[in-house]
Amino acid sequence: MSLAAVQKKRVVYVGGLPDDVDLSILRAAFLTFGEIVDINYPVDYLTQQHKGFAFVEYESSEDASHAVENMSDSEINGLFCYFFNKQFNDFIIFILL
């Protein structure tokens, strides 16, 4: 995916979230890069545990792009963030390893 394509997207997929990363930690990690419209943090219906991924939607594509540039190779609760360079229509992908 080209940088130009990334710059048009407003939603960042964050995968590989461990159990100890809750919604408040995720919001704090990504809020510094721009106005967050919504964080979709899916929870399993039966166990009420999160499913290990989230979608962070920014007000603008510039904010999402800023998050990608600054979160790459950083840490959330001891796990490194990597930009996963795949082409999807609606979102940018981050994986925590």
PDB file of N, CA, C and O in Angstrom, residues 49-75:
ATOM      1  N   GLN A  49     -15.075 -11.140  27.337  1.00  0.00           N
ATOM      2  CA  GLN A  49     -13.677 -10.766  27.147  1.00  0.00           C
ATOM      3  C   GLN A  49     -13.527 -10.148  25.763  1.00  0.00           C
ATOM      4  O   GLN A  49     -14.202 -10.568  24.823  1.00  0.00           O
ATOM      5  N   HIS A  50     -12.624  -9.167  25.651  1.00  0.00           N
ATOM      6  CA  HIS A  50     -12.427  -8.586  24.319  1.00  0.00           C
ATOM      7  C   HIS A  50     -11.770  -9.612  23.413  1.00  0.00           C
ATOM      8  O   HIS A  50     -11.124 -10.560  23.866  1.00  0.00           O
ATOM      9  N   LYS A  51     -11.960  -9.420  22.110  1.00  0.00           N
ATOM     10  CA  LYS A  51     -11.530 -10.416  21.125  1.00  0.00           C
ATOM     11  C   LYS A  51     -10.086 -10.246  20.666  1.00  0.00           C
ATOM     12  O   LYS A  51      -9.628 -10.964  19.791  1.00  0.00           O
ATOM     13  N   GLY A  52      -9.362  -9.276  21.221  1.00  0.00           N
ATOM     14  CA  GLY A  52      -7.948  -9.134  20.887  1.00  0.00           C
ATOM     15  C   GLY A  52      -7.663  -8.167  19.752  1.00  0.00           C
ATOM     16  O   GLY A  52      -6.541  -8.097  19.277  1.00  0.00           O
ATOM     17  N   PHE A  53      -8.674  -7.416  19.329  1.00  0.00           N
ATOM     18  CA  PHE A  53      -8.460  -6.412  18.295  1.00  0.00           C
ATOM     19  C   PHE A  53      -9.430  -5.263  18.489  1.00  0.00           C
ATOM     20  O   PHE A  53     -10.399  -5.362  19.248  1.00  0.00           O
ATOM     21  N   ALA A  54      -9.143  -4.161  17.815  1.00  0.00           N
ATOM     22  CA  ALA A  54     -10.006  -2.984  17.894  1.00  0.00           C
ATOM     23  C   ALA A  54      -9.857  -2.170  16.615  1.00  0.00           C
ATOM     24  O   ALA A  54      -8.876  -2.310  15.880  1.00  0.00           O
ATOM     25  N   PHE A  55     -10.836  -1.324  16.357  1.00  0.00           N
ATOM     26  CA  PHE A  55     -10.786  -0.373  15.259  1.00  0.00           C
ATOM     27  C   PHE A  55     -10.836   1.026  15.855  1.00  0.00           C
ATOM     28  O   PHE A  55     -11.776   1.356  16.575  1.00  0.00           O
ATOM     29  N   VAL A  56      -9.820   1.832  15.584  1.00  0.00           N
ATOM     30  CA  VAL A  56      -9.761   3.204  16.079  1.00  0.00           C
ATOM     31  C   VAL A  56     -10.085   4.124  14.905  1.00  0.00           C
ATOM     32  O   VAL A  56      -9.359   4.150  13.915  1.00  0.00           O
ATOM     33  N   GLU A  57     -11.193   4.864  15.012  1.00  0.00           N
ATOM     34  CA  GLU A  57     -11.604   5.763  13.940  1.00  0.00           C
ATOM     35  C   GLU A  57     -11.284   7.202  14.320  1.00  0.00           C
ATOM     36  O   GLU A  57     -11.691   7.683  15.373  1.00  0.00           O
ATOM     37  N   TYR A  58     -10.546   7.868  13.449  1.00  0.00           N
ATOM     38  CA  TYR A  58     -10.159   9.259  13.671  1.00  0.00           C
ATOM     39  C   TYR A  58     -11.087  10.213  12.929  1.00  0.00           C
ATOM     40  O   TYR A  58     -11.758   9.828  11.964  1.00  0.00           O
ATOM     41  N   GLU A  59     -11.099  11.441  13.360  1.00  0.00           N
ATOM     42  CA  GLU A  59     -11.878  12.499  12.718  1.00  0.00           C
ATOM     43  C   GLU A  59     -11.405  12.725  11.282  1.00  0.00           C
ATOM     44  O   GLU A  59     -12.201  12.974  10.398  1.00  0.00           O
ATOM     45  N   SER A  60     -10.100  12.642  11.066  1.00  0.00           N
ATOM     46  CA  SER A  60      -9.568  12.900   9.722  1.00  0.00           C
ATOM     47  C   SER A  60      -8.550  11.840   9.336  1.00  0.00           C
ATOM     48  O   SER A  60      -7.950  11.181  10.188  1.00  0.00           O
ATOM     49  N   SER A  61      -8.347  11.698   8.042  1.00  0.00           N
ATOM     50  CA  SER A  61      -7.349  10.750   7.552  1.00  0.00           C
ATOM     51  C   SER A  61      -5.938  11.202   7.928  1.00  0.00           C
ATOM     52  O   SER A  61      -5.047  10.377   8.104  1.00  0.00           O
ATOM     53  N   GLU A  62      -5.753  12.509   8.075  1.00  0.00           N
ATOM     54  CA  GLU A  62      -4.437  13.018   8.487  1.00  0.00           C
ATOM     55  C   GLU A  62      -4.086  12.540   9.894  1.00  0.00           C
ATOM     56  O   GLU A  62      -2.939  12.199  10.172  1.00  0.00           O
ATOM     57  N   ASP A  63      -5.081  12.512  10.786  1.00  0.00           N
ATOM     58  CA  ASP A  63      -4.848  12.027  12.140  1.00  0.00           C
ATOM     59  C   ASP A  63      -4.489  10.540  12.145  1.00  0.00           C
ATOM     60  O   ASP A  63      -3.578  10.107  12.850  1.00  0.00           O
ATOM     61  N   ALA A  64      -5.203   9.744  11.328  1.00  0.00           N
ATOM     62  CA  ALA A  64      -4.909   8.307  11.231  1.00  0.00           C
ATOM     63  C   ALA A  64      -3.505   8.097  10.678  1.00  0.00           C
ATOM     64  O   ALA A  64      -2.755   7.252  11.165  1.00  0.00           O
ATOM     65  N   SER A  65      -3.147   8.884   9.670  1.00  0.00           N
ATOM     66  CA  SER A  65      -1.813   8.789   9.086  1.00  0.00           C
ATOM     67  C   SER A  65      -0.743   9.161  10.110  1.00  0.00           C
ATOM     68  O   SER A  65       0.305   8.518  10.203  1.00  0.00           O
ATOM     69  N   HIS A  66      -1.035  10.192  10.907  1.00  0.00           N
ATOM     70  CA  HIS A  66      -0.118  10.627  11.959  1.00  0.00           C
ATOM     71  C   HIS A  66       0.075   9.499  12.985  1.00  0.00           C
ATOM     72  O   HIS A  66       1.188   9.250  13.454  1.00  0.00           O
ATOM     73  N   ALA A  67      -1.002   8.797  13.316  1.00  0.00           N
ATOM     74  CA  ALA A  67      -0.909   7.675  14.258  1.00  0.00           C
ATOM     75  C   ALA A  67      -0.033   6.568  13.681  1.00  0.00           C
ATOM     76  O   ALA A  67       0.803   6.005  14.385  1.00  0.00           O
ATOM     77  N   VAL A  68      -0.210   6.276  12.396  1.00  0.00           N
ATOM     78  CA  VAL A  68       0.593   5.231  11.749  1.00  0.00           C
ATOM     79  C   VAL A  68       2.068   5.594  11.795  1.00  0.00           C
ATOM     80  O   VAL A  68       2.913   4.779  12.164  1.00  0.00           O
ATOM     81  N   GLU A  69       2.374   6.832  11.444  1.00  0.00           N
ATOM     82  CA  GLU A  69       3.771   7.272  11.424  1.00  0.00           C
ATOM     83  C   GLU A  69       4.401   7.220  12.802  1.00  0.00           C
ATOM     84  O   GLU A  69       5.569   6.861  12.942  1.00  0.00           O
ATOM     85  N   ASN A  70       3.644   7.580  13.834  1.00  0.00           N
ATOM     86  CA  ASN A  70       4.217   7.691  15.166  1.00  0.00           C
ATOM     87  C   ASN A  70       4.116   6.422  16.015  1.00  0.00           C
ATOM     88  O   ASN A  70       4.918   6.233  16.923  1.00  0.00           O
ATOM     89  N   MET A  71       3.138   5.576  15.736  1.00  0.00           N
ATOM     90  CA  MET A  71       2.983   4.356  16.532  1.00  0.00           C
ATOM     91  C   MET A  71       3.847   3.210  16.018  1.00  0.00           C
ATOM     92  O   MET A  71       4.099   2.255  16.749  1.00  0.00           O
ATOM     93  N   SER A  72       4.283   3.272  14.775  1.00  0.00           N
ATOM     94  CA  SER A  72       5.139   2.213  14.250  1.00  0.00           C
ATOM     95  C   SER A  72       6.410   2.116  15.083  1.00  0.00           C
ATOM     96  O   SER A  72       7.044   3.129  15.387  1.00  0.00           O
ATOM     97  N   ASP A  73       6.728   0.909  15.499  1.00  0.00           N
ATOM     98  CA  ASP A  73       7.909   0.616  16.314  1.00  0.00           C
ATOM     99  C   ASP A  73       7.834   1.209  17.717  1.00  0.00           C
ATOM    100  O   ASP A  73       8.857   1.389  18.364  1.00  0.00           O
ATOM    101  N   SER A  74       6.631   1.521  18.198  1.00  0.00           N
ATOM    102  CA  SER A  74       6.475   1.964  19.582  1.00  0.00           C
ATOM    103  C   SER A  74       5.891   0.808  20.406  1.00  0.00           C
ATOM    104  O   SER A  74       5.757  -0.300  19.904  1.00  0.00           O
ATOM    105  N   GLU A  75       5.562   1.059  21.664  1.00  0.00           N
ATOM    106  CA  GLU A  75       5.068   0.009  22.555  1.00  0.00           C
ATOM    107  C   GLU A  75       3.732   0.370  23.170  1.00  0.00           C
ATOM    108  O   GLU A  75       3.467   1.531  23.469  1.00  0.00           O
TER     109      GLU A  75
END
